[in-house]
């Protein structure tokens, strides 16, 4: 298939490109580079073994640019990663988040339907479950109250996509709810490249390990978890990337079999999958695994809880295995090994393009 990859220069997008090409697909990337660097695309092309990955610096809110793109390419499907994703920033700048993520996606969907491209995989998030009603979280778990505008953009866009599919059954919508992506390509050539102070645990750990920050703050040790620190379902980004390739089969002949199995989903052509490992690890589990595997210590200090955090979040990934034949291959050791390999080789992230 020829796939439009929005946000393809970013962390998850760049890793997904490698899996797509290895599976025999081709891709065209659009990205406004607001949170990414084109060097990631050059390096992804090197790892794939192609001279370049077709790239257009386009903002998904730019209807005219999208129309031009679709006038020159035929796409079988879109994998839609583009969006702003910093939880704290979204609290300070809600309008910017709704306008970019929701406004941009509405424009993208409109141009897609004008050009009869109605297959989409959307990057959703475990955040839509809010404080989850059940652990492990299955796809039947009700959606919850999000604690920030970023989370609401994901929750609202899921609804938008399902409503559009219901109104026009030519659409095929796959909502992948990612748990906590970490790790990097094992080569260390591409990885997560946060701007400024990292919000997320793993890039903070690697920046402490490489000496850029003095110590990790552990946000709370009084949760109702085995060691009191927050428990999450960390997933290696290469496993997450592979899940997108597996999800493409929803757009082919197999899809009727898959939808037949999805009896619990009222709207049969909007398919929802949890993408995680099914294992929960605490903050201290991650710190200890990092030190054990990499031989580098990570000084930390217990701090107060972070507003909006929940105690425990991990999924039951059985549905993705049963219907897509996908399951995570990598464990915690590979996650911390590859995160460190990327950071060690690229202490300042990507170079200027
Ligand atoms: P990322 O920031 O590395 O990648 C997103 C890309 O989208 C960036 O390259 C950015 O420049 C681009 N972008 C943003 N707004 C755009 C616009 N208006 N037009 C064109 N390009 C635009 O983030 P990521 O970690 O790779 O996440 C990819 C997707 O997965 C996002 O939608 C994110 O919300 C979602 N997600 C991420 C996580 C996570 O923890 N990383 C968890 C759940 C869901
Ligand atoms: N944590 C620390 N110190 C830090 C950073 C995080 O102790 O410096 C703790 C948090 O309190 C939490 C755990 O590490 O217990 C994981 O925190 P992250 O910020 O890495 O991830 P979250 O689970 O809070 O959220 C992430 C993304 C969300 C997404 C969610 C589910 O940031 O956008 O995973 O996919 F919605």
Tab-separated table of C-alpha atoms and ligand atoms in Angstrom:
chain	number	residue	atom	x	y	z
A	1	UNK	CA	0.000	0.000	0.000
A	2	UNK	CA	1.012	3.628	-0.426
A	3	UNK	CA	0.501	5.328	2.934
A	4	UNK	CA	0.189	8.998	3.839
A	5	UNK	CA	2.018	9.372	7.156
A	6	UNK	CA	1.180	12.637	8.928
A	7	UNK	CA	3.670	13.597	11.627
A	8	UNK	CA	6.082	11.055	10.161
A	9	UNK	CA	9.205	12.955	11.232
A	10	UNK	CA	8.282	12.526	14.898
A	11	UNK	CA	9.225	9.856	17.418
A	12	UNK	CA	6.630	7.180	16.646
A	13	UNK	CA	6.207	8.150	12.983
A	14	UNK	CA	9.889	7.781	12.106
A	15	UNK	CA	10.008	4.282	13.629
A	16	UNK	CA	6.790	3.309	11.869
A	17	UNK	CA	8.267	4.264	8.490
A	18	UNK	CA	10.916	1.589	8.930
A	19	UNK	CA	8.337	-1.093	9.686
A	20	UNK	CA	6.168	0.021	6.760
A	21	UNK	CA	8.980	-0.208	4.227
A	22	UNK	CA	10.216	-3.515	5.622
A	23	UNK	CA	6.708	-4.908	5.148
A	24	UNK	CA	6.754	-3.823	1.492
A	25	UNK	CA	4.681	-0.631	1.778
A	26	UNK	CA	5.670	2.837	0.595
A	27	UNK	CA	5.018	6.124	2.356
A	28	UNK	CA	4.773	9.853	1.820
A	29	UNK	CA	5.418	11.920	4.947
A	30	UNK	CA	3.899	15.267	5.770
A	31	UNK	CA	4.983	17.149	8.869
A	32	UNK	CA	5.195	20.831	9.811
A	33	UNK	CA	8.372	20.064	11.828
A	34	UNK	CA	6.954	21.906	14.862
A	35	UNK	CA	8.271	19.110	17.100
A	36	UNK	CA	10.657	17.210	14.878
A	37	UNK	CA	13.765	17.343	12.761
A	38	UNK	CA	14.128	16.225	9.123
A	39	UNK	CA	17.359	14.449	10.075
A	40	UNK	CA	15.103	11.730	11.528
A	41	UNK	CA	13.727	11.107	8.036
A	42	UNK	CA	17.218	10.976	6.499
A	43	UNK	CA	18.304	8.455	9.098
A	44	UNK	CA	15.132	6.393	8.695
A	45	UNK	CA	15.834	6.246	4.937
A	46	UNK	CA	19.394	5.033	5.672
A	47	UNK	CA	18.062	2.297	7.955
A	48	UNK	CA	15.523	1.238	5.341
A	49	UNK	CA	18.115	1.373	2.553
A	50	UNK	CA	16.362	3.870	0.269
A	51	UNK	CA	17.848	7.166	-0.972
A	52	UNK	CA	15.051	9.172	0.647
A	53	UNK	CA	11.528	9.008	2.015
A	54	UNK	CA	9.197	11.362	0.131
A	55	UNK	CA	8.575	14.326	2.426
A	56	UNK	CA	6.535	17.529	2.208
A	57	UNK	CA	6.678	20.172	4.900
A	58	UNK	CA	2.941	20.649	5.214
A	59	UNK	CA	0.748	21.661	8.117
A	60	UNK	CA	-2.404	19.547	8.336
A	61	UNK	CA	-4.392	22.753	8.873
A	62	UNK	CA	-3.312	23.965	5.405
A	63	UNK	CA	-6.161	22.816	3.175
A	64	UNK	CA	-4.628	24.160	-0.023
A	65	UNK	CA	-1.346	22.333	0.533
A	66	UNK	CA	-3.213	19.109	1.318
A	67	UNK	CA	-5.338	19.469	-1.829
A	68	UNK	CA	-2.179	19.855	-3.894
A	69	UNK	CA	-0.624	16.826	-2.251
A	70	UNK	CA	-3.643	14.646	-2.972
A	71	UNK	CA	-3.763	15.934	-6.541
A	72	UNK	CA	-0.300	14.460	-7.103
A	73	UNK	CA	-0.460	11.230	-5.072
A	74	UNK	CA	-2.840	8.335	-4.627
A	75	UNK	CA	-2.988	7.009	-1.094
A	76	UNK	CA	-4.478	3.718	0.049
A	77	UNK	CA	-4.582	4.828	3.674
A	78	UNK	CA	-3.432	7.461	6.131
A	79	UNK	CA	-1.611	6.861	9.403
A	80	UNK	CA	-2.318	10.012	11.339
A	81	UNK	CA	0.344	10.839	13.941
A	82	UNK	CA	0.452	14.633	13.528
A	83	UNK	CA	-0.544	16.479	16.655
A	84	UNK	CA	0.708	18.357	19.690
A	85	UNK	CA	1.228	16.052	22.655
A	86	UNK	CA	2.623	17.867	25.711
A	87	UNK	CA	0.136	17.396	28.544
A	88	UNK	CA	1.275	20.374	30.659
A	89	UNK	CA	1.486	22.720	27.673
A	90	UNK	CA	-2.055	21.768	26.687
A	91	UNK	CA	-3.313	22.994	30.083
A	92	UNK	CA	-1.625	26.361	29.488
A	93	UNK	CA	-2.585	26.590	25.798
A	94	UNK	CA	-5.899	24.783	25.321
A	95	UNK	CA	-6.951	26.817	22.261
A	96	UNK	CA	-3.715	25.936	20.469
A	97	UNK	CA	-4.227	22.246	21.207
A	98	UNK	CA	-7.865	22.138	20.085
A	99	UNK	CA	-7.079	24.185	16.986
A	100	UNK	CA	-4.046	22.143	15.953
A	101	UNK	CA	-5.216	18.653	16.841
A	102	UNK	CA	-8.949	18.910	16.186
A	103	UNK	CA	-8.950	21.673	13.563
A	104	UNK	CA	-6.055	20.026	11.722
A	105	UNK	CA	-7.645	16.588	11.770
A	106	UNK	CA	-10.992	17.937	10.499
A	107	UNK	CA	-9.229	19.581	7.556
A	108	UNK	CA	-7.262	16.409	6.831
A	109	UNK	CA	-10.404	14.251	6.924
A	110	UNK	CA	-12.256	16.607	4.611
A	111	UNK	CA	-9.487	16.550	2.007
A	112	UNK	CA	-9.160	12.776	2.351
A	113	UNK	CA	-12.857	12.217	1.624
A	114	UNK	CA	-12.793	14.568	-1.361
A	115	UNK	CA	-10.057	12.358	-2.776
A	116	UNK	CA	-11.755	9.066	-1.851
A	117	UNK	CA	-9.085	8.061	0.641
A	118	UNK	CA	-11.208	6.762	3.507
A	119	UNK	CA	-8.893	4.439	5.415
A	120	UNK	CA	-7.317	5.916	8.524
A	121	UNK	CA	-5.313	4.708	11.512
A	122	UNK	CA	-5.454	7.271	14.308
A	123	UNK	CA	-2.919	7.680	17.130
A	124	UNK	CA	-5.076	7.601	20.203
A	125	UNK	CA	-3.967	7.145	23.768
A	126	UNK	CA	-4.633	5.317	26.996
A	127	UNK	CA	-5.413	8.772	28.335
A	128	UNK	CA	-8.988	8.392	26.948
A	129	UNK	CA	-9.720	5.899	29.760
A	130	UNK	CA	-9.127	8.634	32.360
A	131	UNK	CA	-8.724	6.974	35.753
A	132	UNK	CA	-9.587	3.545	34.364
A	133	UNK	CA	-12.631	1.726	35.631
A	134	UNK	CA	-10.842	-1.635	35.375
A	135	UNK	CA	-7.280	-2.987	35.384
A	136	UNK	CA	-6.056	-4.483	33.121
A	137	UNK	CA	-7.877	-2.171	30.732
A	138	UNK	CA	-9.755	-3.864	27.898
A	139	UNK	CA	-11.286	-1.996	24.978
A	140	UNK	CA	-14.664	-2.500	26.661
A	141	UNK	CA	-13.593	-0.296	29.551
A	142	UNK	CA	-15.651	2.914	29.354
A	143	UNK	CA	-13.891	6.086	28.352
A	144	UNK	CA	-13.285	8.383	31.300
A	145	UNK	CA	-12.777	11.990	32.233
A	146	UNK	CA	-9.550	13.337	30.795
A	147	UNK	CA	-7.454	15.525	33.059
A	148	UNK	CA	-6.132	17.878	30.366
A	149	UNK	CA	-7.001	19.392	26.957
A	150	UNK	CA	-4.508	17.129	25.142
A	151	UNK	CA	-6.376	14.075	26.394
A	152	UNK	CA	-9.703	15.602	25.384
A	153	UNK	CA	-8.430	16.151	21.819
A	154	UNK	CA	-7.792	12.398	21.597
A	155	UNK	CA	-11.118	11.482	23.134
A	156	UNK	CA	-13.050	13.950	20.945
A	157	UNK	CA	-11.246	12.917	17.765
A	158	UNK	CA	-12.108	9.282	18.430
A	159	UNK	CA	-15.768	10.349	18.533
A	160	UNK	CA	-15.423	12.465	15.383
A	161	UNK	CA	-13.893	9.552	13.487
A	162	UNK	CA	-16.526	7.075	14.650
A	163	UNK	CA	-19.366	9.454	13.734
A	164	UNK	CA	-17.909	10.090	10.280
A	165	UNK	CA	-17.572	6.352	9.718
A	166	UNK	CA	-21.134	5.749	10.849
A	167	UNK	CA	-22.465	8.353	8.440
A	168	UNK	CA	-20.395	7.068	5.527
A	169	UNK	CA	-19.633	3.330	5.750
A	170	UNK	CA	-16.962	3.642	3.064
A	171	UNK	CA	-14.704	4.878	5.838
A	172	UNK	CA	-12.563	2.347	7.715
A	173	UNK	CA	-11.332	3.748	11.016
A	174	UNK	CA	-8.784	2.124	13.309
A	175	UNK	CA	-8.174	3.741	16.683
A	176	UNK	CA	-4.933	2.585	18.276
A	177	UNK	CA	-4.785	3.467	21.951
A	178	UNK	CA	-1.096	3.594	22.777
A	179	UNK	CA	0.078	2.992	26.297
A	180	UNK	CA	3.548	4.379	27.172
A	181	UNK	CA	5.957	4.302	24.214
A	182	UNK	CA	9.669	4.184	25.117
A	183	UNK	CA	12.874	2.806	23.598
A	184	UNK	CA	14.367	3.579	20.220
A	185	UNK	CA	15.497	1.804	17.086
A	186	UNK	CA	18.202	-0.699	18.182
A	187	UNK	CA	20.723	1.027	15.891
A	188	UNK	CA	20.544	4.155	18.072
A	189	UNK	CA	20.149	6.284	14.925
A	190	UNK	CA	16.583	7.429	15.614
A	191	UNK	CA	14.811	7.970	18.922
A	192	UNK	CA	12.837	10.352	21.090
A	193	UNK	CA	14.066	13.939	20.892
A	194	UNK	CA	12.116	16.070	23.373
A	195	UNK	CA	12.397	19.845	23.328
A	196	UNK	CA	13.554	21.327	26.640
A	197	UNK	CA	12.813	19.572	29.906
A	198	UNK	CA	11.304	16.142	29.205
A	199	UNK	CA	7.773	15.588	30.497
A	200	UNK	CA	7.942	11.821	30.288
A	201	UNK	CA	9.764	9.382	32.497
A	202	UNK	CA	12.105	7.602	30.093
A	203	UNK	CA	13.673	10.630	28.388
A	204	UNK	CA	14.139	12.161	31.839
A	205	UNK	CA	15.945	9.020	33.032
A	206	UNK	CA	18.247	8.994	29.985
A	207	UNK	CA	19.052	12.696	30.380
A	208	UNK	CA	20.017	12.131	34.024
A	209	UNK	CA	22.107	9.121	32.974
A	210	UNK	CA	23.957	11.126	30.322
A	211	UNK	CA	24.644	13.947	32.812
A	212	UNK	CA	22.332	16.599	31.372
A	213	UNK	CA	20.202	16.696	34.529
A	214	UNK	CA	21.310	16.085	38.112
A	215	UNK	CA	18.556	13.753	39.294
A	216	UNK	CA	15.172	12.306	38.489
A	217	UNK	CA	12.167	13.513	40.446
A	218	UNK	CA	9.933	10.551	41.266
A	219	UNK	CA	6.414	11.949	41.406
A	220	UNK	CA	4.913	10.318	44.489
A	221	UNK	CA	5.722	7.159	46.453
A	222	UNK	CA	2.403	6.868	48.251
A	223	UNK	CA	0.226	5.392	45.512
A	224	UNK	CA	-1.604	2.142	46.078
A	225	UNK	CA	0.966	0.171	44.060
A	226	UNK	CA	3.563	-2.447	45.132
A	227	UNK	CA	6.325	0.146	45.767
A	228	UNK	CA	4.133	3.263	46.001
A	229	UNK	CA	5.238	4.754	42.656
A	230	UNK	CA	3.076	5.011	39.533
A	231	UNK	CA	2.656	1.889	37.394
A	232	UNK	CA	2.456	2.079	33.584
A	233	UNK	CA	2.422	-0.199	30.559
A	234	UNK	CA	5.654	0.750	28.773
A	235	UNK	CA	5.917	-0.440	25.189
A	236	UNK	CA	8.962	-0.478	22.920
A	237	UNK	CA	8.469	1.997	20.071
A	238	UNK	CA	9.463	-0.657	17.499
A	239	UNK	CA	6.658	-2.906	18.760
A	240	UNK	CA	4.283	0.048	18.574
A	241	UNK	CA	5.465	0.772	15.022
A	242	UNK	CA	4.793	-2.846	14.032
A	243	UNK	CA	1.238	-2.555	15.379
A	244	UNK	CA	0.500	0.028	12.665
A	245	UNK	CA	1.595	-2.361	9.939
A	246	UNK	CA	-0.569	-5.087	11.493
A	247	UNK	CA	-3.518	-2.665	11.602
A	248	UNK	CA	-3.284	-2.029	7.855
A	249	UNK	CA	-4.855	-5.454	7.316
A	250	UNK	CA	-8.125	-3.901	8.546
A	251	UNK	CA	-8.244	-2.187	5.141
A	252	UNK	CA	-7.894	-5.369	3.094
A	253	UNK	CA	-9.931	-8.503	2.519
A	254	UNK	CA	-9.378	-9.665	6.099
A	255	UNK	CA	-11.381	-6.791	7.469
A	256	UNK	CA	-14.740	-8.539	7.329
A	257	UNK	CA	-13.328	-11.400	9.411
A	258	UNK	CA	-11.870	-8.945	11.896
A	259	UNK	CA	-15.077	-6.963	12.210
A	260	UNK	CA	-17.071	-10.162	12.608
A	261	UNK	CA	-15.027	-10.888	15.725
A	262	UNK	CA	-15.509	-7.428	17.132
A	263	UNK	CA	-19.056	-8.005	18.263
A	264	UNK	CA	-18.664	-5.823	21.329
A	265	UNK	CA	-18.093	-2.746	19.179
A	266	UNK	CA	-21.428	-1.347	18.102
A	267	UNK	CA	-19.963	0.386	15.118
A	268	UNK	CA	-18.247	-2.484	13.345
A	269	UNK	CA	-16.003	-0.553	11.020
A	270	UNK	CA	-14.484	1.611	13.716
A	271	UNK	CA	-12.004	-0.747	15.304
A	272	UNK	CA	-10.341	0.018	18.608
A	273	UNK	CA	-7.178	-1.653	19.898
A	274	UNK	CA	-5.112	-1.236	23.030
A	275	UNK	CA	-1.440	-1.233	22.096
A	276	UNK	CA	0.622	-2.157	25.123
A	277	UNK	CA	2.433	-5.171	26.551
A	278	UNK	CA	-0.047	-5.980	29.306
A	279	UNK	CA	2.678	-5.628	31.978
A	280	UNK	CA	2.751	-2.833	34.524
A	281	UNK	CA	6.081	-1.458	35.755
A	282	UNK	CA	6.566	1.153	38.450
A	283	UNK	CA	8.796	4.219	38.178
A	284	UNK	CA	11.357	2.508	40.423
A	285	UNK	CA	11.149	-0.702	38.347
A	286	UNK	CA	12.163	1.382	35.321
A	287	UNK	CA	14.998	3.122	37.183
A	288	UNK	CA	16.305	-0.193	38.548
A	289	UNK	CA	16.063	-1.947	35.170
A	290	UNK	CA	17.918	0.938	33.539
A	291	UNK	CA	20.792	0.652	36.030
A	292	UNK	CA	20.910	-3.163	35.911
A	293	UNK	CA	20.936	-3.415	32.106
A	294	UNK	CA	23.081	-0.394	31.268
A	295	UNK	CA	25.375	-0.256	34.298
A	296	UNK	CA	24.629	3.463	34.768
A	297	UNK	CA	23.181	4.823	37.986
A	298	UNK	CA	20.232	7.214	37.973
A	299	UNK	CA	20.098	9.373	41.103
A	300	UNK	CA	16.527	10.164	42.086
A	301	UNK	CA	14.566	11.994	44.739
A	302	UNK	CA	10.987	11.361	45.804
A	303	UNK	CA	8.802	14.405	45.116
A	304	UNK	CA	5.107	15.154	45.609
A	305	UNK	CA	2.590	13.576	43.254
A	306	UNK	CA	2.160	15.262	39.862
A	307	UNK	CA	-1.311	16.749	39.330
A	308	UNK	CA	-3.519	14.613	37.090
A	309	UNK	CA	-1.481	11.397	37.476
A	310	UNK	CA	-3.175	8.094	38.205
A	311	UNK	CA	-1.751	5.188	40.204
A	312	UNK	CA	-1.921	2.330	37.735
A	313	UNK	CA	-2.499	1.989	34.016
A	314	UNK	CA	-1.851	-1.153	32.020
A	315	UNK	CA	-3.837	-2.929	29.380
A	316	UNK	CA	-5.088	-6.281	28.284
A	317	UNK	CA	-3.668	-6.474	24.732
A	318	UNK	CA	-5.482	-9.738	23.858
A	319	UNK	CA	-7.762	-8.178	21.252
A	320	UNK	CA	-4.886	-6.904	19.109
A	321	UNK	CA	-3.312	-10.350	19.271
A	322	UNK	CA	-6.518	-12.206	18.393
A	323	UNK	CA	-7.599	-9.931	15.571
A	324	UNK	CA	-4.421	-8.373	14.196
A	325	UNK	CA	-1.973	-11.151	15.088
A	326	UNK	CA	0.135	-8.469	16.769
A	327	UNK	CA	1.806	-8.688	20.168
A	328	UNK	CA	4.758	-6.952	21.735
A	329	UNK	CA	8.062	-8.787	21.306
A	330	UNK	CA	10.315	-6.606	23.423
A	331	UNK	CA	10.492	-6.513	27.202
A	332	UNK	CA	11.696	-3.988	29.754
A	333	UNK	CA	15.390	-4.871	29.218
A	334	UNK	CA	15.263	-4.027	25.505
A	335	UNK	CA	13.304	-0.853	26.282
A	336	UNK	CA	15.897	0.540	28.690
A	337	UNK	CA	18.819	-0.736	26.569
A	338	UNK	CA	17.611	0.963	23.391
A	339	UNK	CA	16.569	4.193	25.118
A	340	UNK	CA	20.086	4.461	26.521
A	341	UNK	CA	21.777	3.476	23.250
A	342	UNK	CA	19.968	6.346	21.481
A	343	UNK	CA	20.718	8.911	24.213
A	344	UNK	CA	24.376	7.862	24.536
A	345	UNK	CA	24.963	8.182	20.801
A	346	UNK	CA	22.964	11.422	20.529
A	347	UNK	CA	23.409	13.304	23.811
A	348	UNK	CA	22.107	16.509	22.199
A	349	UNK	CA	19.419	14.768	20.128
A	350	UNK	CA	19.434	15.211	16.372
A	351	UNK	CA	21.951	17.657	14.867
A	352	UNK	CA	20.702	20.770	13.100
A	353	UNK	CA	19.498	19.781	9.616
B	1	LIG	P1	5.982	13.724	18.070
B	1	LIG	O1	5.740	15.110	18.561
B	1	LIG	O2	7.357	13.210	18.060
B	1	LIG	O3	5.355	13.554	16.594
B	1	LIG	C1	4.235	14.300	16.166
B	1	LIG	C2	4.611	14.994	14.868
B	1	LIG	O4	3.505	15.761	14.388
B	1	LIG	C3	5.794	15.951	15.032
B	1	LIG	O5	6.787	15.617	14.080
B	1	LIG	C4	5.188	17.335	14.755
B	1	LIG	O6	6.119	18.200	14.120
B	1	LIG	C5	4.010	16.979	13.879
B	1	LIG	N1	2.901	17.941	13.889
B	1	LIG	C6	2.282	18.496	14.960
B	1	LIG	N2	1.304	19.328	14.546
B	1	LIG	C7	1.287	19.262	13.192
B	1	LIG	C8	0.514	19.919	12.193
B	1	LIG	N3	-0.440	20.784	12.500
B	1	LIG	N4	0.766	19.637	10.889
B	1	LIG	C9	1.747	18.769	10.559
B	1	LIG	N5	2.526	18.147	11.458
B	1	LIG	C10	2.300	18.394	12.762
B	1	LIG	O7	5.033	12.742	18.922
B	1	LIG	P2	4.982	11.150	18.957
B	1	LIG	O8	5.381	10.728	20.321
B	1	LIG	O9	5.642	10.580	17.784
B	1	LIG	O10	3.401	10.960	18.871
B	1	LIG	C11	2.742	10.683	17.645
B	1	LIG	C12	1.244	10.642	17.911
B	1	LIG	O11	0.970	9.644	18.895
B	1	LIG	C13	0.685	11.951	18.447
B	1	LIG	O12	-0.594	12.158	17.886
B	1	LIG	C14	0.574	11.688	19.930
B	1	LIG	O13	-0.432	12.472	20.525
B	1	LIG	C15	0.210	10.211	19.955
B	1	LIG	N6	0.554	9.544	21.224
B	1	LIG	C16	1.820	9.650	21.695
B	1	LIG	C17	2.143	9.053	22.928
B	1	LIG	C18	3.531	9.200	23.511
B	1	LIG	O14	3.672	9.015	24.721
B	1	LIG	N7	4.558	9.491	22.718
B	1	LIG	C19	1.164	8.341	23.638
B	1	LIG	C20	-0.113	8.222	23.105
B	1	LIG	C21	-0.412	8.844	21.880
B	2	LIG	N1	7.239	10.277	36.309
B	2	LIG	C1	8.130	10.590	37.304
B	2	LIG	N2	9.062	11.541	37.024
B	2	LIG	C2	9.160	12.172	35.821
B	2	LIG	C3	8.240	11.822	34.821
B	2	LIG	C4	7.287	10.879	35.101
B	2	LIG	O1	8.076	10.039	38.393
B	2	LIG	O2	10.032	13.039	35.650
B	2	LIG	C5	6.237	9.221	36.576
B	2	LIG	C6	4.797	9.685	36.468
B	2	LIG	O3	4.365	10.229	37.676
B	2	LIG	C7	4.087	8.391	36.062
B	2	LIG	C8	5.140	7.649	35.227
B	2	LIG	O4	6.386	8.225	35.579
B	2	LIG	O5	3.818	7.617	37.208
B	2	LIG	C9	4.932	7.822	33.733
B	2	LIG	O6	4.838	9.205	33.420
B	2	LIG	P1	4.941	9.738	31.917
B	2	LIG	O7	4.837	11.231	31.982
B	2	LIG	O8	6.115	9.158	31.234
B	2	LIG	O9	3.655	9.099	31.216
B	2	LIG	P2	2.115	9.226	31.573
B	2	LIG	O10	1.613	7.849	31.844
B	2	LIG	O11	1.858	10.257	32.583
B	2	LIG	O12	1.530	9.770	30.185
B	2	LIG	C10	1.982	9.291	28.916
B	2	LIG	C11	1.847	10.409	27.894
B	2	LIG	C12	0.402	10.756	27.711
B	2	LIG	C13	-0.370	9.535	27.339
B	2	LIG	C14	-0.164	8.435	28.360
B	2	LIG	C15	-0.832	7.163	27.944
B	2	LIG	O13	2.546	11.558	28.324
B	2	LIG	O14	0.276	11.681	26.681
B	2	LIG	O15	1.238	8.186	28.531
B	2	LIG	O16	-0.448	6.833	26.654
B	2	LIG	F1	-1.677	9.833	27.271
